[in-house]
CSV table of C-alpha atoms in Angstrom, one decimal:
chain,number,residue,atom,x,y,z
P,17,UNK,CA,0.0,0.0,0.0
P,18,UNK,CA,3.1,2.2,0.9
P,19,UNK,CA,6.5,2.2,-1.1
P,20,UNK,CA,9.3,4.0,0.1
P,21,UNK,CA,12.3,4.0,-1.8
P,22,UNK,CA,15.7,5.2,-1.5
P,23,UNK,CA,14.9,8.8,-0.4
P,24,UNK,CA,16.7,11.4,0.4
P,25,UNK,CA,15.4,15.0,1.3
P,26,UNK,CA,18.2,17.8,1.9
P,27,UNK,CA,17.7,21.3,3.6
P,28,UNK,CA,21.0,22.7,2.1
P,29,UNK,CA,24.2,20.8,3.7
P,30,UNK,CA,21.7,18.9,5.9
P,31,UNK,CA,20.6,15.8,5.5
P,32,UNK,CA,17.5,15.3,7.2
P,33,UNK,CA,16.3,11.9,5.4
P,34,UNK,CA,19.2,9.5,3.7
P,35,UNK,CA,18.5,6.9,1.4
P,36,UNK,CA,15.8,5.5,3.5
P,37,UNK,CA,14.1,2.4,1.8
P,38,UNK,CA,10.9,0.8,3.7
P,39,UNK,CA,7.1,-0.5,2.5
P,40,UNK,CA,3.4,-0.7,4.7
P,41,UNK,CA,1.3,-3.5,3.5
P,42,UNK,CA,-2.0,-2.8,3.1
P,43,UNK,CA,-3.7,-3.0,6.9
P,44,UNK,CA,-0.7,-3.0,8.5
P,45,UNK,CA,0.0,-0.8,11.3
P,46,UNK,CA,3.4,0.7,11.2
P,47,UNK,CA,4.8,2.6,14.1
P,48,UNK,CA,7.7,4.9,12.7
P,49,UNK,CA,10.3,5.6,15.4
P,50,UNK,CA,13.4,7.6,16.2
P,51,UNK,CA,15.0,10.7,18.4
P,52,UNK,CA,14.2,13.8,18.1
P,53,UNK,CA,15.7,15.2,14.3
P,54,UNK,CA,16.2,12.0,13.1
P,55,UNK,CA,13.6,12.7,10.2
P,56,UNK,CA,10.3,10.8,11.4
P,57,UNK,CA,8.1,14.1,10.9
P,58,UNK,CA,10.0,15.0,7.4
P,59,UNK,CA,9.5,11.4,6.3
P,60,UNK,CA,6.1,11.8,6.9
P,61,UNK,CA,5.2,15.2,5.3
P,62,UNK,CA,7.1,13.9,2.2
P,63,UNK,CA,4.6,11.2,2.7
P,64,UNK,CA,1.4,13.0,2.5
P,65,UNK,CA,2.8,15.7,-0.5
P,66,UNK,CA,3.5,18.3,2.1
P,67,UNK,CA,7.2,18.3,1.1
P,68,UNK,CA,8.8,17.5,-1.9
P,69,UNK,CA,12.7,15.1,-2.0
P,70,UNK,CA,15.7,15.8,-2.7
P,71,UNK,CA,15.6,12.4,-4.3
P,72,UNK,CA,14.3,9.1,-4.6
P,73,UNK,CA,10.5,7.8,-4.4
P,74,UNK,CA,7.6,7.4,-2.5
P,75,UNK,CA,4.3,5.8,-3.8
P,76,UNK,CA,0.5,5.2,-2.3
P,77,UNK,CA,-0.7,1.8,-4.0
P,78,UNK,CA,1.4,2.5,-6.4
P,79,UNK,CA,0.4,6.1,-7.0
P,80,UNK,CA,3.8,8.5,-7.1
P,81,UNK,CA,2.9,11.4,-4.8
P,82,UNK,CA,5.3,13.8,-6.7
P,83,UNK,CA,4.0,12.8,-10.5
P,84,UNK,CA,0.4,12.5,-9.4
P,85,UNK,CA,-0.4,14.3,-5.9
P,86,UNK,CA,-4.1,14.4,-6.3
P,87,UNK,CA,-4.3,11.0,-7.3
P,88,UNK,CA,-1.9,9.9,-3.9
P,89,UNK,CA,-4.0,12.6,-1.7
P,90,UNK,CA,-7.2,10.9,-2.6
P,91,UNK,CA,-6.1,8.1,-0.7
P,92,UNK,CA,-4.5,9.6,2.7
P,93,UNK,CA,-5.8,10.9,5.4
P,94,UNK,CA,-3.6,12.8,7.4
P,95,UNK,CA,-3.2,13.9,11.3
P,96,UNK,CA,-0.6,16.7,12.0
P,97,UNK,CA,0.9,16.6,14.9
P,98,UNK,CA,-1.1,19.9,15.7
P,99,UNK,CA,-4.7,19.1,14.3
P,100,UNK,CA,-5.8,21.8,11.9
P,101,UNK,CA,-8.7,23.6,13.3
P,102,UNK,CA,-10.4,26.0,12.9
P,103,UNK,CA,-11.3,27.0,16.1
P,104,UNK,CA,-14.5,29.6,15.8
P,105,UNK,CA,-16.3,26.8,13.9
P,106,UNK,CA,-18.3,23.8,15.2
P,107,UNK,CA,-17.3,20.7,15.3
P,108,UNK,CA,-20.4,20.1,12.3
P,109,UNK,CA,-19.3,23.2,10.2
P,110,UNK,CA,-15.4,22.1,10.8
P,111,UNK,CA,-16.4,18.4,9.1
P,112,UNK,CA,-18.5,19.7,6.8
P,113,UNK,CA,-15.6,22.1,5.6
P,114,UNK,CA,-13.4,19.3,5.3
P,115,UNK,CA,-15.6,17.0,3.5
P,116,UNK,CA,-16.6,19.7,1.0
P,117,UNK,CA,-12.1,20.4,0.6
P,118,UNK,CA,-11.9,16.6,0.4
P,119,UNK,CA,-14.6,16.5,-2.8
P,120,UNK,CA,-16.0,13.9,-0.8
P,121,UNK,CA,-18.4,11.7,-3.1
P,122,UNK,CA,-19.9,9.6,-0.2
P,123,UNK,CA,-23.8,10.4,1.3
P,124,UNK,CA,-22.9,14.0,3.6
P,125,UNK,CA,-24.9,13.3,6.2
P,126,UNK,CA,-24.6,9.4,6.6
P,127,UNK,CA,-20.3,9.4,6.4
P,128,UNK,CA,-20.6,12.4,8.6
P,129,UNK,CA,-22.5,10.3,11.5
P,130,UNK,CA,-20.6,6.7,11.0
P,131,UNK,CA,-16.9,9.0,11.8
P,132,UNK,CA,-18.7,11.0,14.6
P,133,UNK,CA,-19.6,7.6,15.7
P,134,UNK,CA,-16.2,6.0,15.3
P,135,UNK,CA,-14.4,9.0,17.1
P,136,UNK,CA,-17.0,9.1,19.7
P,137,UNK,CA,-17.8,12.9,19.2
P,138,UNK,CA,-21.6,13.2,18.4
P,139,UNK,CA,-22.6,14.5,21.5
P,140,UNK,CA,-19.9,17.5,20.2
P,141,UNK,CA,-21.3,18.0,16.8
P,142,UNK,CA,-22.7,21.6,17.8
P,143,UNK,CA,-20.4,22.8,20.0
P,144,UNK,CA,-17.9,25.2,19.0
P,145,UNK,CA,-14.3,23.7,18.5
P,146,UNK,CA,-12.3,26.1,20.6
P,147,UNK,CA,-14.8,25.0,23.5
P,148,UNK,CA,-13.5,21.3,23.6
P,149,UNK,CA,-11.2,19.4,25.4
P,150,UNK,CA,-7.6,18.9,24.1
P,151,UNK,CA,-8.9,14.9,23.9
P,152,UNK,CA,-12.2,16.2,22.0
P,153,UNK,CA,-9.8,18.5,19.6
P,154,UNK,CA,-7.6,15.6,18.8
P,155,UNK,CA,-10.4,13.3,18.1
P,156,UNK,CA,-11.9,16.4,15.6
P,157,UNK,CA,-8.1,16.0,14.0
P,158,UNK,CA,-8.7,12.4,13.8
P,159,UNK,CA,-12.2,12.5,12.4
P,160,UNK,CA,-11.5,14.5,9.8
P,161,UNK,CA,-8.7,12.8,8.3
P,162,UNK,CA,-11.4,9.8,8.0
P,163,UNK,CA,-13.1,11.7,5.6
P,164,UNK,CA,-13.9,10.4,2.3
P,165,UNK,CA,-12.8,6.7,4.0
P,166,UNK,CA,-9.0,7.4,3.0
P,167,UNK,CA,-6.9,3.4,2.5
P,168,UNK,CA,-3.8,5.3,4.0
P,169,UNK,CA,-4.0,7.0,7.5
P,170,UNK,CA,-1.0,8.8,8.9
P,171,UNK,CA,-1.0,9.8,12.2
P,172,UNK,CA,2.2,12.1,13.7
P,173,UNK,CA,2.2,12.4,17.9
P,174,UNK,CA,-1.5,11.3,17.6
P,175,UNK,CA,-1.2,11.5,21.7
P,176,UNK,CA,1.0,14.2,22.6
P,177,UNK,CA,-0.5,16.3,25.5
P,178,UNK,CA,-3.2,14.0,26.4
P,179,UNK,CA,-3.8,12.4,30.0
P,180,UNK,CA,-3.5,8.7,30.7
P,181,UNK,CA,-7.5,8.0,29.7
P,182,UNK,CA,-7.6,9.7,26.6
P,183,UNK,CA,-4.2,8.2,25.7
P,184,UNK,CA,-5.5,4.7,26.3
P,185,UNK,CA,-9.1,6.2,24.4
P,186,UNK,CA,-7.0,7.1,20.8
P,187,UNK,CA,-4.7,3.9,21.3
P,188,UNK,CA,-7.7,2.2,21.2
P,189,UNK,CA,-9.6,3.7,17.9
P,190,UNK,CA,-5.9,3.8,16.4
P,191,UNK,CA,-6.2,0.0,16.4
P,192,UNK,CA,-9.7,-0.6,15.8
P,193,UNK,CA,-9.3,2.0,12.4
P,194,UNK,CA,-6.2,-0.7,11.5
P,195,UNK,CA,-8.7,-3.2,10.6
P,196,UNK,CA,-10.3,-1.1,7.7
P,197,UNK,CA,-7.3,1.3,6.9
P,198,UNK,CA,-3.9,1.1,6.5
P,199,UNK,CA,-2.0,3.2,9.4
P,200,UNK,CA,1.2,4.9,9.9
P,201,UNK,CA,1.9,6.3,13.7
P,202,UNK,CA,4.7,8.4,14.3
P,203,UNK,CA,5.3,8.6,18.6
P,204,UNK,CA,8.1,9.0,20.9
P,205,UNK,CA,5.6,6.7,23.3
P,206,UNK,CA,7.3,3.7,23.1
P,207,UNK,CA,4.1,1.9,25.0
P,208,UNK,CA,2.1,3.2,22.3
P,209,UNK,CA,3.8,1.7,19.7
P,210,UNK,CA,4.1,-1.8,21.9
P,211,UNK,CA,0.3,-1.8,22.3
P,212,UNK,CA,-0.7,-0.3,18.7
P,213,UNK,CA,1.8,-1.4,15.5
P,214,UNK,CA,2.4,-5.1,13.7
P,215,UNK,CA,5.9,-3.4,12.8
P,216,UNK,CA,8.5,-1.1,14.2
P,217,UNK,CA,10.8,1.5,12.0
P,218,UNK,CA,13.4,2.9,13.7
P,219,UNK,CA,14.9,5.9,12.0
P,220,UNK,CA,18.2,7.8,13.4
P,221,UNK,CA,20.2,10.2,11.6
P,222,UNK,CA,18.0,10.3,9.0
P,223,UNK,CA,18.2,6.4,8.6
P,224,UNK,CA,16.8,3.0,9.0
P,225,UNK,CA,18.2,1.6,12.0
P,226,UNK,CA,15.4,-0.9,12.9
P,227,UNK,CA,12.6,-3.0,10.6
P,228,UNK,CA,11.1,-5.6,12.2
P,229,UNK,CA,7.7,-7.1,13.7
P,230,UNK,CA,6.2,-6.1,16.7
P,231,UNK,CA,5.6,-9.7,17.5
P,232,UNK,CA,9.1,-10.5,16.8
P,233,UNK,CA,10.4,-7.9,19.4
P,234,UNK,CA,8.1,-9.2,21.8
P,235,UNK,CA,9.1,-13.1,21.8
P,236,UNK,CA,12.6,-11.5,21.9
P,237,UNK,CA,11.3,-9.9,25.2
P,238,UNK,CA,9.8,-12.6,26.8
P,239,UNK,CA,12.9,-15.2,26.4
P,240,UNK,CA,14.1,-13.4,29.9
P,241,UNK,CA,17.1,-14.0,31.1
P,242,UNK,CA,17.5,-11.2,33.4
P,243,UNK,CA,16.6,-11.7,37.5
P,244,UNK,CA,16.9,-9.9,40.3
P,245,UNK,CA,18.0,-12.1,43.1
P,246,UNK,CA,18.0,-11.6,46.8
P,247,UNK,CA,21.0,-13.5,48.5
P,248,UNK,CA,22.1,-13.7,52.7
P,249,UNK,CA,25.9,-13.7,52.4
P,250,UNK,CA,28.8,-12.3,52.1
P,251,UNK,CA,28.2,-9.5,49.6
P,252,UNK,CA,31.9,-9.5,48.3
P,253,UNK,CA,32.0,-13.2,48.4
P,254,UNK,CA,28.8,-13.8,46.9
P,255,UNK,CA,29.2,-11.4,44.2
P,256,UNK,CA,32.3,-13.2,43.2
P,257,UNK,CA,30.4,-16.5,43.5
P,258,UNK,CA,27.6,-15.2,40.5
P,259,UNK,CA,30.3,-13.9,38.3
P,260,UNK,CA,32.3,-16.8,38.4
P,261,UNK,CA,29.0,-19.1,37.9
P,262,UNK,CA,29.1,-20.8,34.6
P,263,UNK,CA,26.0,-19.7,32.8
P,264,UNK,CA,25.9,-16.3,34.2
P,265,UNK,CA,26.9,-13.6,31.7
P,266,UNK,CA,26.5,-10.4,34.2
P,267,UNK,CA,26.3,-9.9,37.5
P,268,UNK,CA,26.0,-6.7,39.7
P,269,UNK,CA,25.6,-5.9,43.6
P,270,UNK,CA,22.6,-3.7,44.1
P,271,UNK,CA,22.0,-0.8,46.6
P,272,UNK,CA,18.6,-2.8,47.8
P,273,UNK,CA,19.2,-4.2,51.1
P,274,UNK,CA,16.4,-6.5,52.7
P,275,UNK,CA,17.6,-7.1,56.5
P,276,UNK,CA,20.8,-9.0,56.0
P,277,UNK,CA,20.0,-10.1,52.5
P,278,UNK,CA,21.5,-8.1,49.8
P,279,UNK,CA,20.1,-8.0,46.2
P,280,UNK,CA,21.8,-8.5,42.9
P,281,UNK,CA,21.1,-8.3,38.9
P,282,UNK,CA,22.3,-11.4,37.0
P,283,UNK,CA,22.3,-12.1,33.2
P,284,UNK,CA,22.4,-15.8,32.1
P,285,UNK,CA,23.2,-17.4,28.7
P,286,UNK,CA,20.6,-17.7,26.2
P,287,UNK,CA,18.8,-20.7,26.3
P,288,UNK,CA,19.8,-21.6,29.8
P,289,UNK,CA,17.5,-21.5,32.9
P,290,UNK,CA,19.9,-20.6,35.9
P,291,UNK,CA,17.3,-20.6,38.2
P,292,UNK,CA,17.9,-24.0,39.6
P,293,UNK,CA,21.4,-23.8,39.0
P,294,UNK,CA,21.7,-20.8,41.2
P,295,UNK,CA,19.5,-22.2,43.9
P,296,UNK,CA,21.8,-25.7,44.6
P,297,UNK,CA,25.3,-23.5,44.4
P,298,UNK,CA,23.7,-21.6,47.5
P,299,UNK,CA,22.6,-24.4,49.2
P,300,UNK,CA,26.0,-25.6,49.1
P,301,UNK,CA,27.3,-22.9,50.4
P,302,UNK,CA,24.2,-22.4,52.7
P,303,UNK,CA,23.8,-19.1,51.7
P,304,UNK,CA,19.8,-18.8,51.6
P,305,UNK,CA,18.0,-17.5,48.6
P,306,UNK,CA,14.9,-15.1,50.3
P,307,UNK,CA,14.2,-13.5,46.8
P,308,UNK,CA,13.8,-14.0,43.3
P,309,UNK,CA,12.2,-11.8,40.7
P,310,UNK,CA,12.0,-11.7,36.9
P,311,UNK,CA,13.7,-8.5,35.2
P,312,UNK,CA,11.5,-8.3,31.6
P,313,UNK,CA,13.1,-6.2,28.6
P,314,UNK,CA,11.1,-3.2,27.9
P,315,UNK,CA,10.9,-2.1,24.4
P,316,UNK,CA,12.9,1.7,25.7
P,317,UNK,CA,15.9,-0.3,26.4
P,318,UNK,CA,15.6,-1.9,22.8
P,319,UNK,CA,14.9,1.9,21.2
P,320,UNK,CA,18.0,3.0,23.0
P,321,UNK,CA,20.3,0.7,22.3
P,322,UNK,CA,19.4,0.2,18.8
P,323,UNK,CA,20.0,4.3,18.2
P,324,UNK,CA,23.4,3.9,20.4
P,325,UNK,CA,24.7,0.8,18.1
P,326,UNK,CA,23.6,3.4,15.3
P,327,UNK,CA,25.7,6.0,16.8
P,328,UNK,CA,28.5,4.1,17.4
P,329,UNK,CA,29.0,3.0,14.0
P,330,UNK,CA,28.6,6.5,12.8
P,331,UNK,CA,30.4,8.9,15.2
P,332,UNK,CA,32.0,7.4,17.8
P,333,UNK,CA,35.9,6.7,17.7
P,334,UNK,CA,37.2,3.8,19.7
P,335,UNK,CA,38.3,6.2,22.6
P,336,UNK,CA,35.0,7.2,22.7
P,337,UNK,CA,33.1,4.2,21.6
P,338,UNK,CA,34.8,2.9,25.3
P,339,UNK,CA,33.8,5.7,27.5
P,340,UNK,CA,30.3,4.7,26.4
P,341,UNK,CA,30.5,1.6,27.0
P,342,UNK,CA,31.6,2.2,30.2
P,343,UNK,CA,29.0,4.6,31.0
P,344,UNK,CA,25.9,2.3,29.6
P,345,UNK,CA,27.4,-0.8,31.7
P,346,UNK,CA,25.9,-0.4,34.8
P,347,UNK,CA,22.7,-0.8,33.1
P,348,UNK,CA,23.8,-4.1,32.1
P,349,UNK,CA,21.8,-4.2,29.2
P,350,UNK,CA,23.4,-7.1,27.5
P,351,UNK,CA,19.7,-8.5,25.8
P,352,UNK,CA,18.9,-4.9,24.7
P,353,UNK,CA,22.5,-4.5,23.1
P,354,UNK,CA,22.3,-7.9,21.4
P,355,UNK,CA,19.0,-7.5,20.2
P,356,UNK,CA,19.8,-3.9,19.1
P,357,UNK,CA,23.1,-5.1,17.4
P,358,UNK,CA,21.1,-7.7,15.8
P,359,UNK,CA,17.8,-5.0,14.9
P,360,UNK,CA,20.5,-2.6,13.2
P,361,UNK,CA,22.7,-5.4,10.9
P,362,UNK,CA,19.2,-6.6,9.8
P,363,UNK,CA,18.5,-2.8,8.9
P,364,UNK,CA,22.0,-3.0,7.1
P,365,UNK,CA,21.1,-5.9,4.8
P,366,UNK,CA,18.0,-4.6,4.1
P,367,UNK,CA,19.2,-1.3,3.0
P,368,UNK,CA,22.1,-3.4,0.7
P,369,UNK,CA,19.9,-5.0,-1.3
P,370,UNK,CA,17.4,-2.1,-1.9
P,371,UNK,CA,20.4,-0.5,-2.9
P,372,UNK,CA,21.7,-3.5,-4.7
P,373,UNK,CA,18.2,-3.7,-6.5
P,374,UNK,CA,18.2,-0.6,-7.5
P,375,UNK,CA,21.9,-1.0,-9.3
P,376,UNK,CA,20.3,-3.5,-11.4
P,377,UNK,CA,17.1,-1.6,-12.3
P,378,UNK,CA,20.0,1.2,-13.5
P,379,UNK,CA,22.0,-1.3,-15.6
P,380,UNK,CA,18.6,-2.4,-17.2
């Protein structure tokens, strides 16, 4: 439904988007990622005709929005990041206005109710715009980029601003609107994109750093390997005892004291359950195990180390590369930095054959 390929958008010596390749199937949700400046919103307004590129393509079912904007337009319906309202109108006159820009075809007054419906705003249809709610307002934004039943939906910070209910209100039509339409979501809420998107792009730099399933990610997540143990003993000597443990990758003393048990974070192998393990090496040395809890991967460790690997391989020298090391390794985030390693060399060889492909479409 969506083709991006190999585009590139310059604002003189800056590069804000470079040679970014990626495609939406059609209703797919697609959660588009990344810092601050690293080209998520200029990706997006290239998207929807708002901008034009430097280079390269980008295509709505198969429609170039540069040769044939009205044709793309048709097709998208699109959610700023501030909604564009008019604030002195209703919220009826404010649809109506759009519907009448959109050259809608559909029956006025019957599309008008199903969105009203689908948003939950009926009860606002006659109240003036600057009256409502910054939940309401949103939900306008959102209403009238479901005009004219648009395939494509793009959303940009469809939540930003909003409190914890009407967050969890828009999550919730986000992915009840993926059923019909195909959507793109650009968020820093990392939650957001857990609970919403089938897929994950990660852009930094202007780049593709991450491409992958949600669901992916989240069986990544759930092979846990990470506990928080609390051990009576020794703290020097028992410390010394984990690290030493085959099957233990990381351990680290913790400032949590319970009584005269002290509490560590351990990292095992893949593929190995050290729980048992751990338990008969203290029994041995009859130091007693009062606690034992799970430490899940959360999807902001994944984000950060992802971008980190990214900026590593682009700007940091050795010297430096170590002092950040260093700095991230009380974290001990050795799942997110494997996982991130792994996210980013997919991203790699994903970008080397679009770029590959696109050699031989030149020799042809």
């Amino acid at each position: 439904m969506i083709k991006i390929e190999h585009l590139v958008k310059n604002y003189g010596t800056t590069c804000a988007v470079d040679d970014i390749s990626f495609s939406v199937e059609e209703g797919e949700i697609v959660g588009l990622l990344g810092p601050n400046g690293a080209g998520k919103s200029t990706t997006m307004n290239i998207l929807t005709g708002c901008l034009s590129s430097t280079s390269g393509k980008a295509c709505i079912a198969g429609i170039d929005i540069l040769s044939d904007p009205i044709g793309a337009k048709k097709l998208i319906g699109y959610l700023p990041e501030q909604p564009p309202l008019y604030l002195d109108m209703t919220v009826g006159e404010y649809l109506n206005f759009a519907y009448d820009l959109k050259c809608c075809k559909l029956n006025r007054e019957e599309h008008l109710q199903t969105i009203c419906e689908t948003v939950k705003i009926s009860d606002m249809y006659h109240k003036v715009i600057r009256t409502l709610s910054k939940g309401y307002r949103q939900r306008v934004g959102i209403a009238q980029a479901l005009i004219g039943n648009p395939k494509v939906i793009i959303f940009d910070e469809p939540t930003v601003g909003l409190d914890p209910k009407q967050i969890i209100e828009i999550r919730n039509l986000i992915r009840s609107l993926g059923k019909a339409h195909t959507v793109v979501l650009s968020t820093h809420i990392l939650q957001e994109v857990q609970a919403v998107c089938d897929r994950i792009v990660i852009i930094n730099k202007g780049k593709i750093v991450a491409n992958e399933k949600t669901e992916n990610i989240a069986n990544v997540m759930s092979q846990n390997r990470r506990f928080n143990v609390k051990i009576v003993g020794p703290q020097k000597d028992v410390l010394a005892m984990l690290r030493a443990m085959p099957g233990i990758t990381y351990a680290e003393g913790l400032a949590e004291r319970d009584g005269d048990a002290y509490s560590y974070m351990i990292e095992s192998d893949a593929g190995i359950d050290i729980r048992k393990k751990l338990f008969y090496q203290l029994v041995e040395r009859n130091w007693p195990l009062v606690g034992i809890e799970s430490m899940g991967m959360s999807l902001e460790d994944i984000f950060i180390s992802v971008v980190d690997h990214s900026e590593e391989k682009k700007t940091l020298g050795a010297a430096r590369e170590r002092v950040a090391r260093k700095a991230r390794r009380g974290a001990a985030a050795t799942q997110e930095k494997e996982l991130g390693a792994a996210l980013y060399a997919d991203a790699e060889r994903q970008r080397a054959e679009a770029a590959k492909t696109a050699d031989e479409d030149d020799d042809e």
